[in-house]
PDB file of C-alpha atoms in Angstrom:
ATOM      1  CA  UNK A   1      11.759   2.125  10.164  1.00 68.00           C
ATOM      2  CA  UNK A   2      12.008   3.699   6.916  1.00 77.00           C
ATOM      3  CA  UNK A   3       9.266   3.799   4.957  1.00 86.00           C
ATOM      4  CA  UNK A   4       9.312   4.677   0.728  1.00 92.00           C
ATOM      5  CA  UNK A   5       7.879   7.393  -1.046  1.00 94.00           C
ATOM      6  CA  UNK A   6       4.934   5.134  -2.126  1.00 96.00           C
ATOM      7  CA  UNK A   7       4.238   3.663   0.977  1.00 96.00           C
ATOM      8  CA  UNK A   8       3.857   6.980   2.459  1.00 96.00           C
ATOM      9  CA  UNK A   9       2.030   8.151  -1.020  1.00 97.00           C
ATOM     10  CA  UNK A  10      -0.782   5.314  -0.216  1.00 98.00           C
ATOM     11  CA  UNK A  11      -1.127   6.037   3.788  1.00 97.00           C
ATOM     12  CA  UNK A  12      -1.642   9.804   2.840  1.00 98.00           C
ATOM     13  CA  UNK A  13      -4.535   8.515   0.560  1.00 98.00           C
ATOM     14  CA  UNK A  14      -6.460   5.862   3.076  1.00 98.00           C
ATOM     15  CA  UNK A  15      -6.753   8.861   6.014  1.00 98.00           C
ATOM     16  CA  UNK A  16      -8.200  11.165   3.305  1.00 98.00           C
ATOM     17  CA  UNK A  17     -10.642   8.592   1.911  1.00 98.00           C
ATOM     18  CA  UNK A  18     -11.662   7.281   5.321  1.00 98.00           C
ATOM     19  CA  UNK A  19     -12.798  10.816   6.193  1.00 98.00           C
ATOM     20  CA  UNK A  20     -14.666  11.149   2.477  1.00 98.00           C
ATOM     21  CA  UNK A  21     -16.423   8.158   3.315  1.00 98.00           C
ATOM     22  CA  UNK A  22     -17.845   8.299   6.745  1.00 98.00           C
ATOM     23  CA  UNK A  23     -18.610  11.768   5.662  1.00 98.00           C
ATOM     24  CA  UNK A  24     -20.505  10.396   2.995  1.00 98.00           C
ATOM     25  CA  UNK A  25     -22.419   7.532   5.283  1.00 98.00           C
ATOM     26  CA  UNK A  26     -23.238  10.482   7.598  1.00 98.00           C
ATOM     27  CA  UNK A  27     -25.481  12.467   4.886  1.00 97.00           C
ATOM     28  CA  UNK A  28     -28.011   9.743   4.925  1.00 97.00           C
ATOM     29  CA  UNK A  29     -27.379   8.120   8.951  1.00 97.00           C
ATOM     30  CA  UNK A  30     -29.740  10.620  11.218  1.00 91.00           C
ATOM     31  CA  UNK A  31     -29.720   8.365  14.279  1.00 93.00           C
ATOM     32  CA  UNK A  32     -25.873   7.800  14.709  1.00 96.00           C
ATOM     33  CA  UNK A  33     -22.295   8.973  13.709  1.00 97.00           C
ATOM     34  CA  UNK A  34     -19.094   7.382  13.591  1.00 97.00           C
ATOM     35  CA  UNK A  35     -17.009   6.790  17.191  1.00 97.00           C
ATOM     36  CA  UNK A  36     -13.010   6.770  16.471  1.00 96.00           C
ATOM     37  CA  UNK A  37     -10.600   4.769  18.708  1.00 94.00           C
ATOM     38  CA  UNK A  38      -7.125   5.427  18.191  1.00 95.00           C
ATOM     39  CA  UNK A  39      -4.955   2.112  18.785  1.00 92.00           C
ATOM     40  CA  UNK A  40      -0.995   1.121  18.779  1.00 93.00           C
ATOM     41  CA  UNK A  41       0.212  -2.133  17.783  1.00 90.00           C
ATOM     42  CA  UNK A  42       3.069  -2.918  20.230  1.00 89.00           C
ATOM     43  CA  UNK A  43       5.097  -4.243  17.378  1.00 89.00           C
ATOM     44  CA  UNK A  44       4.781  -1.125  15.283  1.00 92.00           C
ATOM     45  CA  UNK A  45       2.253   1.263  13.917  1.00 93.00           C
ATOM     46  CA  UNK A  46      -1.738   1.366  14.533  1.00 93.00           C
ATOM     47  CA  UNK A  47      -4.491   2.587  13.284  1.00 95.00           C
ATOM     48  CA  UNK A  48      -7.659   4.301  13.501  1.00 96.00           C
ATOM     49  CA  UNK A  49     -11.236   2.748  13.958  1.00 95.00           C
ATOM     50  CA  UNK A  50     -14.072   4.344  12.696  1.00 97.00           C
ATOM     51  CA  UNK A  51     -17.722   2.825  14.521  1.00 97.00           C
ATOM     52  CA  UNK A  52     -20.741   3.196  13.951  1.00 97.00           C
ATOM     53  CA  UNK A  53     -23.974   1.463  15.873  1.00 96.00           C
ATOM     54  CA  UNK A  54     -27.302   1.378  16.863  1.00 96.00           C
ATOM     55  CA  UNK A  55     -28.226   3.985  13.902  1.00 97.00           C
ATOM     56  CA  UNK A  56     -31.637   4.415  11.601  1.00 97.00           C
ATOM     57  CA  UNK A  57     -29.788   3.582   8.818  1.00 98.00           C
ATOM     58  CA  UNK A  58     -26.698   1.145   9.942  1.00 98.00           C
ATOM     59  CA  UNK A  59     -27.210  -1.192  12.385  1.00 97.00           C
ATOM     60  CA  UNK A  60     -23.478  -1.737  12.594  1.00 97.00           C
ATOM     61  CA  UNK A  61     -20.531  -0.647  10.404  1.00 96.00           C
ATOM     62  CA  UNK A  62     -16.788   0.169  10.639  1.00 96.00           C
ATOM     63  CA  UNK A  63     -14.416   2.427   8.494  1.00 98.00           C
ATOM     64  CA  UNK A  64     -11.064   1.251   9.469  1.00 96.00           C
ATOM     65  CA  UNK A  65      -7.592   2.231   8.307  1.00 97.00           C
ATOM     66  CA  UNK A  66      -4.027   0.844   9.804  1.00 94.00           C
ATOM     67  CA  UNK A  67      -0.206   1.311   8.901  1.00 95.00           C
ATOM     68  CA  UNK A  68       1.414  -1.546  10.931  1.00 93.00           C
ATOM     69  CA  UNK A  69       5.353  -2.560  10.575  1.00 93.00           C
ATOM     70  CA  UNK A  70       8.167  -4.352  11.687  1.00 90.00           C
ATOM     71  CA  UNK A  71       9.305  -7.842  11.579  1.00 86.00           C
ATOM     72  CA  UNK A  72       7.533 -10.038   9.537  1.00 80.00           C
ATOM     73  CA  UNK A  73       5.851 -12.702  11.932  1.00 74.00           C
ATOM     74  CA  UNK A  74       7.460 -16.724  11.234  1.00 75.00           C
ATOM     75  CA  UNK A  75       3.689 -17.962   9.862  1.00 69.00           C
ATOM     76  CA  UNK A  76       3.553 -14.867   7.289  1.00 71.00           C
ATOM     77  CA  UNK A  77       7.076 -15.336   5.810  1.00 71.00           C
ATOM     78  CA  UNK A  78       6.687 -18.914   5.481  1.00 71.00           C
ATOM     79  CA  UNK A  79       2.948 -18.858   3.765  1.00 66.00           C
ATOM     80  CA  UNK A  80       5.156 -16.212   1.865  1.00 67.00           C
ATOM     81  CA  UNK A  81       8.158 -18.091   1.078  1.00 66.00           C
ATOM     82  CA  UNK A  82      10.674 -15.923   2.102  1.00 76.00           C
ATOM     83  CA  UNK A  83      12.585 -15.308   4.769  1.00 76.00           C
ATOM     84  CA  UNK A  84      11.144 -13.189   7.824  1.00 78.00           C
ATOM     85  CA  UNK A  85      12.042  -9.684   7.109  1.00 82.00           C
ATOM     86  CA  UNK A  86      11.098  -5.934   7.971  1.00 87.00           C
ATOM     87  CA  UNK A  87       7.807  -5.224   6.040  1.00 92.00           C
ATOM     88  CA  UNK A  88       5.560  -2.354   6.241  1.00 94.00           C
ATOM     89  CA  UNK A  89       1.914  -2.766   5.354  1.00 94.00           C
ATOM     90  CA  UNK A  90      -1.455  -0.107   5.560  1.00 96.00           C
ATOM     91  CA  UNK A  91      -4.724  -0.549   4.118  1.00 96.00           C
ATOM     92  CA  UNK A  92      -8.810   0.539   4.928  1.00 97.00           C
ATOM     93  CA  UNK A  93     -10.701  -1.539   5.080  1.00 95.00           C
ATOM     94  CA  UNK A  94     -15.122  -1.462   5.883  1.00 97.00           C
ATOM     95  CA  UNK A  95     -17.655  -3.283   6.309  1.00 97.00           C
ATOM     96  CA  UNK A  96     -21.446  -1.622   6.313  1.00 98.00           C
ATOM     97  CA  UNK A  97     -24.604  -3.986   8.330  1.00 97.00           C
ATOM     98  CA  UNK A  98     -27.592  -1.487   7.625  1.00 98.00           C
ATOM     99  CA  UNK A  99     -30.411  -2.234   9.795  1.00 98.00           C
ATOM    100  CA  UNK A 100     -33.137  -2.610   6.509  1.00 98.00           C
ATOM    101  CA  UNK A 101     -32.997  -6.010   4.553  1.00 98.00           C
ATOM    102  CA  UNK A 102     -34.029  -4.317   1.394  1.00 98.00           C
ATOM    103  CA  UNK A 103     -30.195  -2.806   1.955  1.00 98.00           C
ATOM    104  CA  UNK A 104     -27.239  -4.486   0.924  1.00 98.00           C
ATOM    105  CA  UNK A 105     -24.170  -5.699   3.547  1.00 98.00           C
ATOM    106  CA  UNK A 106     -21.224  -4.272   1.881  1.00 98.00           C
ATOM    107  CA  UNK A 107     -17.272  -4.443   2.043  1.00 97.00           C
ATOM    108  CA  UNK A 108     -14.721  -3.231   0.737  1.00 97.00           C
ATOM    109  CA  UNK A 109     -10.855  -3.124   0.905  1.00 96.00           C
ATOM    110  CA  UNK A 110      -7.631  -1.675  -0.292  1.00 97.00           C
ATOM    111  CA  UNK A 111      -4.248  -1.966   1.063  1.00 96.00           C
ATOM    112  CA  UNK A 112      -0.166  -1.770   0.151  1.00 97.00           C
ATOM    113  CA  UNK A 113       2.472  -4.201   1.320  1.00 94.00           C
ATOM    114  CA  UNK A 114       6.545  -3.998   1.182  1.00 94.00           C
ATOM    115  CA  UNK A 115       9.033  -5.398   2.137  1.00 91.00           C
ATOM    116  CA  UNK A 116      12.635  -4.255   2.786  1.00 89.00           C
ATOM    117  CA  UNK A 117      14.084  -6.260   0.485  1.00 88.00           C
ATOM    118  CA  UNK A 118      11.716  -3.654  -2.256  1.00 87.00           C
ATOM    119  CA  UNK A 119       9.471  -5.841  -3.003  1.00 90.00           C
ATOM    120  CA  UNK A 120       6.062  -4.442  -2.773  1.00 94.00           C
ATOM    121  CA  UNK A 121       2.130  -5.307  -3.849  1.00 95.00           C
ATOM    122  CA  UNK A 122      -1.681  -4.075  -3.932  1.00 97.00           C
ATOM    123  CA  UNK A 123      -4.432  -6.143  -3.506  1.00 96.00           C
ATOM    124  CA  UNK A 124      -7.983  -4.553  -3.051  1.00 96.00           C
ATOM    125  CA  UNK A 125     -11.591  -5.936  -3.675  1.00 96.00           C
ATOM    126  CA  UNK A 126     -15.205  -4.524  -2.554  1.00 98.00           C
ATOM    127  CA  UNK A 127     -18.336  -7.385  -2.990  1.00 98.00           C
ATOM    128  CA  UNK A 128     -22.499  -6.781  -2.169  1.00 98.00           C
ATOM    129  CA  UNK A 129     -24.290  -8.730  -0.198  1.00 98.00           C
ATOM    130  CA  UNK A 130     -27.891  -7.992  -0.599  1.00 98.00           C
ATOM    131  CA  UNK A 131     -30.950  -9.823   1.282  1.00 98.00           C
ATOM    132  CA  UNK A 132     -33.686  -8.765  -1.344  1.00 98.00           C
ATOM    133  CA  UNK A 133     -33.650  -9.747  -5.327  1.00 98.00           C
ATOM    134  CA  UNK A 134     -33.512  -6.157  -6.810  1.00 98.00           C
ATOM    135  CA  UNK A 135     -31.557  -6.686  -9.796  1.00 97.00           C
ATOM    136  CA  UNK A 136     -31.847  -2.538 -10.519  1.00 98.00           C
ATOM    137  CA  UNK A 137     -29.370  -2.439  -7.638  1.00 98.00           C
ATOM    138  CA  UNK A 138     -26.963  -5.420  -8.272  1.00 98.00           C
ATOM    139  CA  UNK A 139     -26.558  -3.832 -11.983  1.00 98.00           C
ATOM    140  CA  UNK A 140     -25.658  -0.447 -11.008  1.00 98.00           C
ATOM    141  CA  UNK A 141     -23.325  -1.856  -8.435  1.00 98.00           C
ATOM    142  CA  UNK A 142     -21.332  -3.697 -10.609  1.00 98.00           C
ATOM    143  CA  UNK A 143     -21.725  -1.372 -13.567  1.00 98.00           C
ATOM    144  CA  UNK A 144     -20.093   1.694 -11.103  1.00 98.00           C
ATOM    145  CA  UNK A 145     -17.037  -1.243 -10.420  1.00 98.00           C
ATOM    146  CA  UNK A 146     -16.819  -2.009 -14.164  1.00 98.00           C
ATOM    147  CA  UNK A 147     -16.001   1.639 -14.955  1.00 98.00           C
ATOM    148  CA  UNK A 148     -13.802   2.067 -11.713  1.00 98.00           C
ATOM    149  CA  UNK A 149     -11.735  -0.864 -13.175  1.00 98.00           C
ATOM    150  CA  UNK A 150     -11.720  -0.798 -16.731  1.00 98.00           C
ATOM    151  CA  UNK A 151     -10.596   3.230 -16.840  1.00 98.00           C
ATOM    152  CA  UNK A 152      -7.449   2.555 -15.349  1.00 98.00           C
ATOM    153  CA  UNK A 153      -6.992  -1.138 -16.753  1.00 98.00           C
ATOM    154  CA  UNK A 154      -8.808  -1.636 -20.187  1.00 98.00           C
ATOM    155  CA  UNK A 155     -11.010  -4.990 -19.670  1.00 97.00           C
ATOM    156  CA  UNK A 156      -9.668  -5.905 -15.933  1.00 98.00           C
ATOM    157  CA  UNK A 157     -12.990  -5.863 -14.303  1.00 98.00           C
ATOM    158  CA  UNK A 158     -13.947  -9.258 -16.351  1.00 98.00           C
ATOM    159  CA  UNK A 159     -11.205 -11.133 -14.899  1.00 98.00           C
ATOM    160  CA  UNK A 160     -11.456  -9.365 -10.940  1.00 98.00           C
ATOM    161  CA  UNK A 161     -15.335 -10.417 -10.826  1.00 98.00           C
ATOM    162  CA  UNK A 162     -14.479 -13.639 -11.744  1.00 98.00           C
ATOM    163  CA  UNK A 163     -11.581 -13.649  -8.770  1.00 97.00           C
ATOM    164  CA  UNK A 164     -14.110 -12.199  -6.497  1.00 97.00           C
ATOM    165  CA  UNK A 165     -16.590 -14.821  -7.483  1.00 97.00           C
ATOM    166  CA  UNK A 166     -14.427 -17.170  -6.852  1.00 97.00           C
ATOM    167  CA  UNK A 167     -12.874 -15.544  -3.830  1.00 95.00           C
ATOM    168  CA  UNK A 168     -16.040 -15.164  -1.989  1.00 95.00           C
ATOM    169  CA  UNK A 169     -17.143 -18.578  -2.397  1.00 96.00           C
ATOM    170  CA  UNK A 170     -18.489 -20.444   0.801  1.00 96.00           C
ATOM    171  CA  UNK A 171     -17.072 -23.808  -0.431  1.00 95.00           C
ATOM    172  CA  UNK A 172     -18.702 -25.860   2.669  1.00 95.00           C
ATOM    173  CA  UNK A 173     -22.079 -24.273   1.344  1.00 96.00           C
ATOM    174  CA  UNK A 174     -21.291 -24.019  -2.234  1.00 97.00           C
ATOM    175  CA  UNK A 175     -22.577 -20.909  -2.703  1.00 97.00           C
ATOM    176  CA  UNK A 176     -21.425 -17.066  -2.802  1.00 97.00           C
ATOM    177  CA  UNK A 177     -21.937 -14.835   0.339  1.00 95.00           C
ATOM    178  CA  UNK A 178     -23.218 -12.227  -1.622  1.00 97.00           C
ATOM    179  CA  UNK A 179     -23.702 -11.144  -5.434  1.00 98.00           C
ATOM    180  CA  UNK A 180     -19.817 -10.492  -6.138  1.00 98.00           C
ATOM    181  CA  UNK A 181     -18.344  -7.593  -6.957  1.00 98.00           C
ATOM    182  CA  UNK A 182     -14.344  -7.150  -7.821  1.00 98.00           C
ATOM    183  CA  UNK A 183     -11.121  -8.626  -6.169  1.00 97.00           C
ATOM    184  CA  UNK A 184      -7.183  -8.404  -6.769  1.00 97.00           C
ATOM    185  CA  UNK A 185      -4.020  -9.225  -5.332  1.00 94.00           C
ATOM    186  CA  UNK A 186      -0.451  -9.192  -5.275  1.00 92.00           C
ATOM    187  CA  UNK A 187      -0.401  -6.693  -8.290  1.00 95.00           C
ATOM    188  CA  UNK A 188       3.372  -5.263  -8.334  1.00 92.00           C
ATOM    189  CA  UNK A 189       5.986  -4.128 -10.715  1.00 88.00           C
ATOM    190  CA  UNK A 190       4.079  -0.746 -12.116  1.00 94.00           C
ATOM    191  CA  UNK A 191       3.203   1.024  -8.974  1.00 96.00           C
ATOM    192  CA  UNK A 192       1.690   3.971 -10.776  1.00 97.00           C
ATOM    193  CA  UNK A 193      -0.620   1.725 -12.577  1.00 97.00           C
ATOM    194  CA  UNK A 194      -1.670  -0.100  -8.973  1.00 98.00           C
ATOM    195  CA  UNK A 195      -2.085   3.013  -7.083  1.00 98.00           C
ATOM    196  CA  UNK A 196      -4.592   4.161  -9.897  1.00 98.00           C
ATOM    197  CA  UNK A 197      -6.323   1.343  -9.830  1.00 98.00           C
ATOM    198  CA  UNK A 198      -6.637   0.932  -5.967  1.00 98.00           C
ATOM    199  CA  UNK A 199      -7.662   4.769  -5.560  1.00 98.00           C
ATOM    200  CA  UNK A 200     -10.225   4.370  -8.541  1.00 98.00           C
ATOM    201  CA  UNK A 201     -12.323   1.359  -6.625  1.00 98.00           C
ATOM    202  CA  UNK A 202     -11.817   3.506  -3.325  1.00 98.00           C
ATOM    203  CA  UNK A 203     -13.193   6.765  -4.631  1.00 98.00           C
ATOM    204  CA  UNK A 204     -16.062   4.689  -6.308  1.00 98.00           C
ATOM    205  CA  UNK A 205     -17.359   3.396  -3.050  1.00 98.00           C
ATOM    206  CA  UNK A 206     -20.225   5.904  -2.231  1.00 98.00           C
ATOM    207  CA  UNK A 207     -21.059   5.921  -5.843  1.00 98.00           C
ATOM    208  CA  UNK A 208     -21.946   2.666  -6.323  1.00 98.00           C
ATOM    209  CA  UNK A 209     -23.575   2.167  -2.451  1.00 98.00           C
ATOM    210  CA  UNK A 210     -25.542   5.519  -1.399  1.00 98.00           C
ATOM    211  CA  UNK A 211     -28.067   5.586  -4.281  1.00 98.00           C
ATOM    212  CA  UNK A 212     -28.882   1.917  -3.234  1.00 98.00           C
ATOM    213  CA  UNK A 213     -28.822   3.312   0.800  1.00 98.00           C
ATOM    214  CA  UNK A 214     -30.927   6.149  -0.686  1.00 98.00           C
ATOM    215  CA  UNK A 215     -33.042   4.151  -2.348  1.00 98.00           C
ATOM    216  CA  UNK A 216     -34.250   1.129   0.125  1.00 98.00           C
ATOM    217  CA  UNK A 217     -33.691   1.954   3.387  1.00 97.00           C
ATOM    218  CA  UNK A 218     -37.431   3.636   3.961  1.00 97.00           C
ATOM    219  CA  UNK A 219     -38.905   0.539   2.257  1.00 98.00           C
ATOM    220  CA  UNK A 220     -41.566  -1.458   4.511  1.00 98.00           C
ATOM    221  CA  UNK A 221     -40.289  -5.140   5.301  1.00 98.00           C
ATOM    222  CA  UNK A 222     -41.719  -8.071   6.796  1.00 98.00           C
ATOM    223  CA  UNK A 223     -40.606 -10.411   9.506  1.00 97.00           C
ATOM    224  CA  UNK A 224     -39.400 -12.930   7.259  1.00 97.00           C
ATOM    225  CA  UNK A 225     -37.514 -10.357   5.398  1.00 98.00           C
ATOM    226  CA  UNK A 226     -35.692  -9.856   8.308  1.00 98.00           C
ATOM    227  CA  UNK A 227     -35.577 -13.563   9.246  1.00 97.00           C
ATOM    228  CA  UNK A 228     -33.740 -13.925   6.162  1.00 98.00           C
ATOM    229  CA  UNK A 229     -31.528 -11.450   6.477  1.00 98.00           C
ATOM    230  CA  UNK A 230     -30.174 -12.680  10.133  1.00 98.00           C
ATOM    231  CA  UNK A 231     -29.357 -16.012   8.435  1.00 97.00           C
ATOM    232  CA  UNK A 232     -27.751 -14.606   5.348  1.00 97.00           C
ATOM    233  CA  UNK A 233     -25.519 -12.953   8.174  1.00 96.00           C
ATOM    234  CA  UNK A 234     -24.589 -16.239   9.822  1.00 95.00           C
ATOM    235  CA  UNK A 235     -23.293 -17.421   6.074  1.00 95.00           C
ATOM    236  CA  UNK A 236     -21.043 -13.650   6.198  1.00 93.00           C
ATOM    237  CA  UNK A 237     -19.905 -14.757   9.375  1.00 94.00           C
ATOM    238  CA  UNK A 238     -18.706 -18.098   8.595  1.00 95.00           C
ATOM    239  CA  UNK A 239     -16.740 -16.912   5.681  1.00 94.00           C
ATOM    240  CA  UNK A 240     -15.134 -14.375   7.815  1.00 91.00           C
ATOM    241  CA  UNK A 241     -14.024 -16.530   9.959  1.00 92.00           C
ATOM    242  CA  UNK A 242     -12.786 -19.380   8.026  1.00 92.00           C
ATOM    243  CA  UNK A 243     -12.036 -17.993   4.544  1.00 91.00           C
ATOM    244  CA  UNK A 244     -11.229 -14.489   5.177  1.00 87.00           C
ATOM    245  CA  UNK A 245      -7.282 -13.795   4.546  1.00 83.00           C
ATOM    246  CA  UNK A 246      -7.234 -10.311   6.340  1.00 80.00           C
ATOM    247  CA  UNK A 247      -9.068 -11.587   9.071  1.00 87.00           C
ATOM    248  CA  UNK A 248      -6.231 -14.334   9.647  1.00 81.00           C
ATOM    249  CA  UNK A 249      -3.822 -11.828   7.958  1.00 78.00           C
ATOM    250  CA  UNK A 250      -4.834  -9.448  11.126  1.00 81.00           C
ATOM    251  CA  UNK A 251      -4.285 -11.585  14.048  1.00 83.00           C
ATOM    252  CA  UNK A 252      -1.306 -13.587  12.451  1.00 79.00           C
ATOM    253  CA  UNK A 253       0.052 -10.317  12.532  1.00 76.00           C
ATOM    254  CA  UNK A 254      -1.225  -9.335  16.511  1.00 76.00           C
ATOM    255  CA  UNK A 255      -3.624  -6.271  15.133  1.00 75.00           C
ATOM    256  CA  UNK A 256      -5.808  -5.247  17.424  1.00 81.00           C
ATOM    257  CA  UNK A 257      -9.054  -8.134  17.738  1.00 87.00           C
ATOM    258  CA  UNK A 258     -11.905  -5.586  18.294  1.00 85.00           C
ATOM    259  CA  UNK A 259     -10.587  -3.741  14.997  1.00 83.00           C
ATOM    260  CA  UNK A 260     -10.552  -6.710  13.202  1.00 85.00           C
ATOM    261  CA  UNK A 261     -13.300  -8.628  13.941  1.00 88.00           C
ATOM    262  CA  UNK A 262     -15.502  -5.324  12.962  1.00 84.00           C
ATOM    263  CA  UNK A 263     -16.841  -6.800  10.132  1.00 88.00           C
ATOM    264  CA  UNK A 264     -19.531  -8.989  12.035  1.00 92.00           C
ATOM    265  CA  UNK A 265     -22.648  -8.351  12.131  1.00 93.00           C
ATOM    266  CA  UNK A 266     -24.263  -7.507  15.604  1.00 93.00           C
ATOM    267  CA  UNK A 267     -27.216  -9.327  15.122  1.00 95.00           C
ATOM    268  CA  UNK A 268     -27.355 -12.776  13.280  1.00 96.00           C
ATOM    269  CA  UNK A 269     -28.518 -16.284  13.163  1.00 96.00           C
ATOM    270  CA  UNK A 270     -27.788 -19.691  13.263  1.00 95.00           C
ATOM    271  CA  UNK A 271     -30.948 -21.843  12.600  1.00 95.00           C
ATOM    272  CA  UNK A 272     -30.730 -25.461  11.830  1.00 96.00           C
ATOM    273  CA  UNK A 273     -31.556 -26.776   8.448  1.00 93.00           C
ATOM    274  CA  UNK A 274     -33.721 -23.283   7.712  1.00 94.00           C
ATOM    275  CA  UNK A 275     -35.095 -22.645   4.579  1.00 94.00           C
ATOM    276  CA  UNK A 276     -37.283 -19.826   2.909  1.00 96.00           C
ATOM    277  CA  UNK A 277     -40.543 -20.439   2.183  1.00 95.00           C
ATOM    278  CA  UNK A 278     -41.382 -21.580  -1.108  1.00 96.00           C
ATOM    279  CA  UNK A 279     -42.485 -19.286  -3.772  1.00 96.00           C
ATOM    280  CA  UNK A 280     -41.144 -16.633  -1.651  1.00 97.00           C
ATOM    281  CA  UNK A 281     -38.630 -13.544  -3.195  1.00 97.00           C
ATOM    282  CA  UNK A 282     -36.007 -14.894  -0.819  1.00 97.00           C
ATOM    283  CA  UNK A 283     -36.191 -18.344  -2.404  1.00 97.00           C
ATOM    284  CA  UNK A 284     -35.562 -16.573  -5.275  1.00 97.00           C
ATOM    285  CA  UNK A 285     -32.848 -14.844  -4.065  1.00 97.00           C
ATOM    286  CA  UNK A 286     -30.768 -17.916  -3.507  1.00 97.00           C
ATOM    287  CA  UNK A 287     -30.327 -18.003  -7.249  1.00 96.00           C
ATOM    288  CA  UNK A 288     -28.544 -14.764  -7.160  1.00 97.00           C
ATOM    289  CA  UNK A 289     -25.897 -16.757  -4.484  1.00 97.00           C
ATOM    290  CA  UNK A 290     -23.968 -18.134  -7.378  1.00 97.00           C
ATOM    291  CA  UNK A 291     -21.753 -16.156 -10.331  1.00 97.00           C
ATOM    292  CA  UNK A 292     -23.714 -14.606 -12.761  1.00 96.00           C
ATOM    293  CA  UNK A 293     -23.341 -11.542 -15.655  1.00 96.00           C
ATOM    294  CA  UNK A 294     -24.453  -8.340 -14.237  1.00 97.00           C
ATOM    295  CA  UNK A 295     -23.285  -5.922 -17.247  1.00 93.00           C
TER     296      UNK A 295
END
C-alpha cells in the first residue's frame, strides 16, 4: 500500500514521542522499566507495545503505538458511511495505573486516519483520573492542556474540555471517570494546522503529569485510600469497555487484544452498592466526578 507524505510525516512522530515518553516515566520509576513486544496484524501493519508492571511508581502502564492498513472492515465503513475501502490508520496511545492513590490514572491519545479515496482526519484527547481531591494538581493539569491547545488554535481548549467532559461521561453512572481533560475528532481539511495541534498535546504529556508523579507518589495513604482507588478503577473499566471507541475501534479492526486491552488496570474492584465514608476526602472527591472550570 501506498502511504502519503503526511501519513508517513505522523508515524515518524508517534515512534519518536513514544521513546520521549517512556524515557521520561523512567526518570522517576526505580523498581521497573518498560518491556516492548513487537506485533503484526495479519491484515497489515503492527505495532509496538511498550509495558510496564509491578514497579514503585506504576503499578501498571502501557505506551503503545500502531500503523495498521488495508481494507476497511464492513462494520467500520458502514458506522462510516462509505463504502469499504483501503485506509491506513497509526496512532499512540497510553494509559498510566501508578500504584499510589494520591497519583492520578492518566490517558492519553493521538492518532491519523486516511483513506484512499484522500480523505483523511486527527482526533486526539488525554483526561486525569485522580483518586485524591488535590485541586493544586487538577489546575496545573488542565492549565498545561489549555496552553498546549490554545497556541496552536486560539480558544480551542474551551470547546475540547467540554467534548472530553462530555466524552468521558459514564452515562449508566452519571458521572465522569475522571476530572476531564481535552478531546477531538475527525479534524480534517488543514493538515498543517492538525498535525500542530496533535504534536502540541503529545509533547505536553510529561509536562502536565511528572510534577504531579513527582509530587505524590512518596505520600503516606491509608487503606481506604486505596479502597477507593480499586473502585474508582472498576468505574475506568466499565467505560473502557462499553464507551471506549478505540477499544471497539481496535478489535473491529482485529488489532492485537493484549495491546488493546492495556489500558486496564491490574488490580480493581467491584463492590456492591459501596460508598465512602461520610465526611471523608473521598466523599468529597465525588464532587470533582462531574464538569467543572479548572482555569
Amino acid at each position: 500500500m501506498n502511504f502519503s507524505d503526511q501519513f508517513l510525516a505522523m508515524e515518524a512522530y508517534i515512534n519518536e514521542l513514544q521513546d520521549r515518553i517512556c524515557a521520561g516515566l523512567e526518570s522517576v520509576e526505580s523498581g521497573a522499566t518498560f518491556q516492548e513486544d513487537i506485533w503484526k496484524r495479519p491484515e497489515g501493519g503492527g505495532g509496538r507495545t511498550r509495558i510496564i508492571q509491578n514497579g514503585n511508581v506504576f503499578e501498571k502502564g502501557g505506551v503503545n503505538i500502531s500503523s495498521v492498513y488495508g481494507k476497511m472492515p464492513e462494520s467500520i465503513a458502514s458506522h462510516m458511511k462509505t463504502e469499504p475501502m483501503n485506509f491506513a490508520a497509526c496512532g499512540l496511545s497510553l494509559v498510566i495505573h501508578p500504584n499510589s492513590p494520591k497519583v492520578p490514572t492518566i490517558h492519553m491519545n493521538v492518532r491519523y486516519f486516511e483513506m484512499e479515496n484522500g480523505q483523511f482526519w486527527f482526533g486526539g484527547g488525554i483526561d486525569l483520573t485522580p483518586y485524591f481531591p488535590y485541586e493544586k494538581d487538577f489546575t496545573h493539569f488542565h492549565s498545561v492542556m489549555k496552553q498546549a491547545c490554545n497556541q496552536v488554535i486560539p480558544g480551542s481548549y474551551e470547546a475540547y474540555k467540554k467534548q472530553c467532559d462530555d466524552y468521558f461521561y459514564i452515562k449508566h453512572r452519571n458521572e465522569m471517570r475522571g476530572i476531564g481533560g481535552i478531546f477531538f475528532d475527525y479534524h480534517k481539511n488543514n493538515f498543517n494546522t492538525h498535525f500542530a495541534l496533535v504534536k502540541s498535546v503529545g509533547d505536553s504529556f510529561l509536562e502536565s503529569y511528572l510534577p504531579i508523579v513527582n509530587t505524590r507518589f512518596e505520600e503516606a495513604y491509608s487503606e481506604d485510600d486505596k479502597q477507593f482507588q480499586l473502585v474508582r478503577r472498576g468505574r475506568y473499566v466499565e467505560f473502557n469497555l462499553i464507551y471506549d471507541r478505540g477499544t471497539l475501534f481496535g478489535l473491529k479492526t482485529n488489532g492485537r487484544v493484549e495491546s488493546i486491552l492495556m489500558s486496564l488496570p491490574k488490580n480493581v474492584q467491584f463492590l456492591y452498592d459501596w460508598t465512602p465514608k461520610e465526611g471523608s476526602e473521598h466523599e468529597k472527591m465525588l464532587a470533582y466526578f462531574q464538569p467543572k472550570e479548572w482555569c
